[in-house]
Protein backbone atom coordinates (compact mmCIF):
# COMPACT_ATOMS: atom_id res chain seq x y z
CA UNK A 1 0.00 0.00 0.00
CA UNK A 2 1.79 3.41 -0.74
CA UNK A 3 2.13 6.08 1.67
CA UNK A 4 -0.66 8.18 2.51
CA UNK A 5 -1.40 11.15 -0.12
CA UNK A 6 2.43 9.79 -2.24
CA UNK A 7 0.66 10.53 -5.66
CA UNK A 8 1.59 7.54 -7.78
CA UNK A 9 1.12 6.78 -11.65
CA UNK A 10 0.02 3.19 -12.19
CA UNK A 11 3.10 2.12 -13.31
CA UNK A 12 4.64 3.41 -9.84
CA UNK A 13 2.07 1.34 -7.56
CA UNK A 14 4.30 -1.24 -5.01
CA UNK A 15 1.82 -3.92 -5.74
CA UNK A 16 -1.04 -4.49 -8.53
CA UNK A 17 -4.46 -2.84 -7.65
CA UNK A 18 -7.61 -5.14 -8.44
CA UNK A 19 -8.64 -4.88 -11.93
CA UNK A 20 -11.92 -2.87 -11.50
CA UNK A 21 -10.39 -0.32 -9.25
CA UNK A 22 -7.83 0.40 -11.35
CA UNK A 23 -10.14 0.42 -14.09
CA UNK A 24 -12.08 3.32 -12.51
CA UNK A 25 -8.29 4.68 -10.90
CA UNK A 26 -6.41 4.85 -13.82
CA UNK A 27 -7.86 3.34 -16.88
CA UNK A 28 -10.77 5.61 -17.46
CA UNK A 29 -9.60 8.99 -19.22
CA UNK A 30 -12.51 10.78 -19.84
CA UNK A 31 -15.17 12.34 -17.83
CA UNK A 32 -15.75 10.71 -14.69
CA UNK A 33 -19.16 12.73 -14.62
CA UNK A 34 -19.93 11.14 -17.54
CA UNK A 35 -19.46 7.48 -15.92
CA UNK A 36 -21.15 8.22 -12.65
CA UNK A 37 -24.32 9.35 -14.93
CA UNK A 38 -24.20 6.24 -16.64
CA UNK A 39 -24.18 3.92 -13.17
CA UNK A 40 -26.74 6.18 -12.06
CA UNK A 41 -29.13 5.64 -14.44
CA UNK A 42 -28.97 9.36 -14.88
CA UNK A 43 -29.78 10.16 -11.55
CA UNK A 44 -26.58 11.89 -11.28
CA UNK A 45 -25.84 15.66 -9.23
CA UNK A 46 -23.30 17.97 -7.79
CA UNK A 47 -23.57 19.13 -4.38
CA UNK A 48 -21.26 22.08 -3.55
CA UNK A 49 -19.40 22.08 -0.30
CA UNK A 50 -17.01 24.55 -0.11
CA UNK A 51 -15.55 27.35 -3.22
CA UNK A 52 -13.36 30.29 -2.46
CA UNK A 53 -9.80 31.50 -2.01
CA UNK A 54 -7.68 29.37 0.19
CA UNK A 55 -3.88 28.75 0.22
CA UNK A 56 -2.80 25.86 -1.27
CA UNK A 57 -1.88 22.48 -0.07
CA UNK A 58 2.22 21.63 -0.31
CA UNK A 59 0.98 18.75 -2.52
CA UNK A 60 -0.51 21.00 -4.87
CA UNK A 61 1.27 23.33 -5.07
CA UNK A 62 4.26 21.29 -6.70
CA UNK A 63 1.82 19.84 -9.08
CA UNK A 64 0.69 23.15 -10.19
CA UNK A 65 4.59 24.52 -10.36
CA UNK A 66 3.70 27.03 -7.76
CA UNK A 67 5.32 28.42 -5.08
CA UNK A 68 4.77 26.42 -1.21
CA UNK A 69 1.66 28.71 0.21
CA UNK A 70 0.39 30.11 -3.00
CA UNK A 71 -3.08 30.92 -2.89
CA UNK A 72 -5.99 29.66 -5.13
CA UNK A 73 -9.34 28.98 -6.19
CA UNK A 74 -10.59 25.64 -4.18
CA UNK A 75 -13.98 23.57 -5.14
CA UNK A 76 -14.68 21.08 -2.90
CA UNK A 77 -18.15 19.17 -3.82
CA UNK A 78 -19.49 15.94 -3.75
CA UNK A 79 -20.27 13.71 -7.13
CA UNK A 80 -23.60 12.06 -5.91
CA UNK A 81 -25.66 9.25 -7.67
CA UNK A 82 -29.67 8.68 -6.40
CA UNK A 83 -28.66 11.76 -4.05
CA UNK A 84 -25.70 10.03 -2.35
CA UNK A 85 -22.55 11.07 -2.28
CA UNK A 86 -20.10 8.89 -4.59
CA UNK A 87 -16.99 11.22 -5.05
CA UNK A 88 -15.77 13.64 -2.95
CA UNK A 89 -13.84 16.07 -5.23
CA UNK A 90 -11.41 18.86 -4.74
CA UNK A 91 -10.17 20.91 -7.57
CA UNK A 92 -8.08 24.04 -7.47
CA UNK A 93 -6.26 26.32 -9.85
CA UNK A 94 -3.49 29.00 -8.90
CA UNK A 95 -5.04 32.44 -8.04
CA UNK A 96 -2.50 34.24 -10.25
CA UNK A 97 -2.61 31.93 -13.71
CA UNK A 98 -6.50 31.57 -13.34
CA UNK A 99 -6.96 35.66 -12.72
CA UNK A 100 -4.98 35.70 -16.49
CA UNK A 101 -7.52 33.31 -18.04
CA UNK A 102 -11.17 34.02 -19.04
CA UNK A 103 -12.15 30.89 -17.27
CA UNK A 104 -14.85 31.70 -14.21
CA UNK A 105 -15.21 29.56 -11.77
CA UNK A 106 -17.00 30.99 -9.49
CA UNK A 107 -20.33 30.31 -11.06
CA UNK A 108 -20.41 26.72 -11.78
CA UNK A 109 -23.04 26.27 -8.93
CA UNK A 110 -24.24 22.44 -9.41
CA UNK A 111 -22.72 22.30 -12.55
CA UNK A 112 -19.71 19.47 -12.83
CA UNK A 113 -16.52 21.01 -13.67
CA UNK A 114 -15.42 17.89 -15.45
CA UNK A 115 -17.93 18.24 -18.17
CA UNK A 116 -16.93 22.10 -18.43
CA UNK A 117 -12.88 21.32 -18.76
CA UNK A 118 -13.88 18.01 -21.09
CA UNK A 119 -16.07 20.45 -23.73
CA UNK A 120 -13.08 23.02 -24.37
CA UNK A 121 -10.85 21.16 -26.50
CA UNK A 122 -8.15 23.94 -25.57
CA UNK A 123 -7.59 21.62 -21.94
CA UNK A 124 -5.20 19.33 -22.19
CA UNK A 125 -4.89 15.94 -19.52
CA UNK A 126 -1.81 15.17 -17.91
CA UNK A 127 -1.41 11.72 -16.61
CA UNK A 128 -3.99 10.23 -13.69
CA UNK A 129 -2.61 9.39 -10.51
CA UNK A 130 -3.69 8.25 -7.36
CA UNK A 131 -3.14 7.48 -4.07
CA UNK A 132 -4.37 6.86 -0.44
CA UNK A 133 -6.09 10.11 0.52
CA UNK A 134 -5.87 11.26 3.96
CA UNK A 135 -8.47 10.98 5.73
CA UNK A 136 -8.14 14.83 7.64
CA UNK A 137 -8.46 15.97 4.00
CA UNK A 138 -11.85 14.87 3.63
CA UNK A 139 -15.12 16.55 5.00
CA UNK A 140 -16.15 15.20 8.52
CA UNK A 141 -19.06 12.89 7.69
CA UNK A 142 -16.86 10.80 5.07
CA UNK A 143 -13.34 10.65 6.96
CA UNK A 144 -12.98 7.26 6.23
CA UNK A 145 -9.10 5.72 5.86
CA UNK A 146 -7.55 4.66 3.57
CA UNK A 147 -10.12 5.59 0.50
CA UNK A 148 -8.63 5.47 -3.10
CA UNK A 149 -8.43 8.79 -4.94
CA UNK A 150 -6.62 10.16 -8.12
CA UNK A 151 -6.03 13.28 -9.77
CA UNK A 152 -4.83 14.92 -13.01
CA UNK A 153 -3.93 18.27 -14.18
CA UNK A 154 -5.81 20.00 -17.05
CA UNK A 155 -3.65 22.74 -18.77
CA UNK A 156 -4.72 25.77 -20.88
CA UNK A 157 -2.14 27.73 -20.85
CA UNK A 158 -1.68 29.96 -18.93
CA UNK A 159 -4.11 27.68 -16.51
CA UNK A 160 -3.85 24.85 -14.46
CA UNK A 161 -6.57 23.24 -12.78
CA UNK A 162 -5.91 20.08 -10.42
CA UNK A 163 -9.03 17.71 -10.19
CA UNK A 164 -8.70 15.58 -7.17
CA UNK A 165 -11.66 12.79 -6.91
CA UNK A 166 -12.01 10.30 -4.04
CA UNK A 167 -13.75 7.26 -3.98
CA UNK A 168 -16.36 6.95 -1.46
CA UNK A 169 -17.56 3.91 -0.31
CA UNK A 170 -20.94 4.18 -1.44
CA UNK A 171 -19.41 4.26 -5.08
CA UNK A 172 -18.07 1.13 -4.93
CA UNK A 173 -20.65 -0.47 -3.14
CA UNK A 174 -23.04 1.17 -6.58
CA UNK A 175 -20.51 -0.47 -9.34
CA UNK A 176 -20.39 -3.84 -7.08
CA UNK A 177 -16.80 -3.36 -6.49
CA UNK A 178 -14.99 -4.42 -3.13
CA UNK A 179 -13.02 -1.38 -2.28
């Protein structure tokens, strides 16, 4: 198992995940709202839990190429399917390089970020990683150990935006998957 919030590519991983986690970890490079509409039966949603300014974590900092402490845009929500919460994601973009882009994100509201950054063809994907997220990272009601999560950086220069999704239990439970 790696080391709490070490963000690993797949190729990285100490030992082999099981196939349908790292299916839904790794394999799966396009819009994860997309796929959580689909094992919904449509029932999908968005609830938003916290959006403003805060300064950056260490972690993503380095993965934005920002200074330690830099301050940014934060959206924390939760990915829900039938009303439940699935996903718990965090994304975040660096105040300064998001202030130079047209890009607002202060009004998505419900809407799912994913689908906005998968309709501009302009974004760009880096590579998915993942890793054990912490669980004092995650809101109070789903600080659970040890829960799966993986991220990716979308690019449009001069933007960054970090998309950090966790795997709640109740997701796996939905696609029949042992977590």
């Amino acid at each position: 198992m790696p080391e709490l919030h070490t963000w690993l590519t797949a190729n990285q991983l100490p030992t082999p995940l099981d196939p349908l986690q790292h299916d839904w970890l790794y394999v799966d490079k396009g819009s994860l709202t997309r796929r959580l509409t689909e094992l919904a039966g449509g029932a999908f949603s968005v609830t938003p839990l916290v959006e403003g300014w805060q300064l950056l974590r260490d972690d993503e900092c380095s993965a934005l190429g920002v200074a330690g402490g830099s301050e940014g845009w934060v959206r924390e929500v939760y990915l829900c399917g039938h009303g439940r919460p699935w996903v718990f994601a965090r994304s975040v973009a660096a105040r300064a390089a998001l202030e130079r882009s047209d890009m607002d994100l202060q009004r998505l509201g419900s809407r799912s970020l994913g689908e906005l950054l998968f309709s501009d063809p302009a974004f760009t994907r880096g590579t998915l990683q993942a890793c054990r997220y912490p669980a004092a990272w995650l809101p109070p009601e789903h600080r659970h150990p040890d829960l799966w999560a993986r991220r990716s950086r979308f690019s449009r220069e001069p933007l960054g935006v970090l998309v950090a999704e966790v795997f709640l239990p109740e997701l796996w439970q939905a696609a029949g998957i042992a977590p």
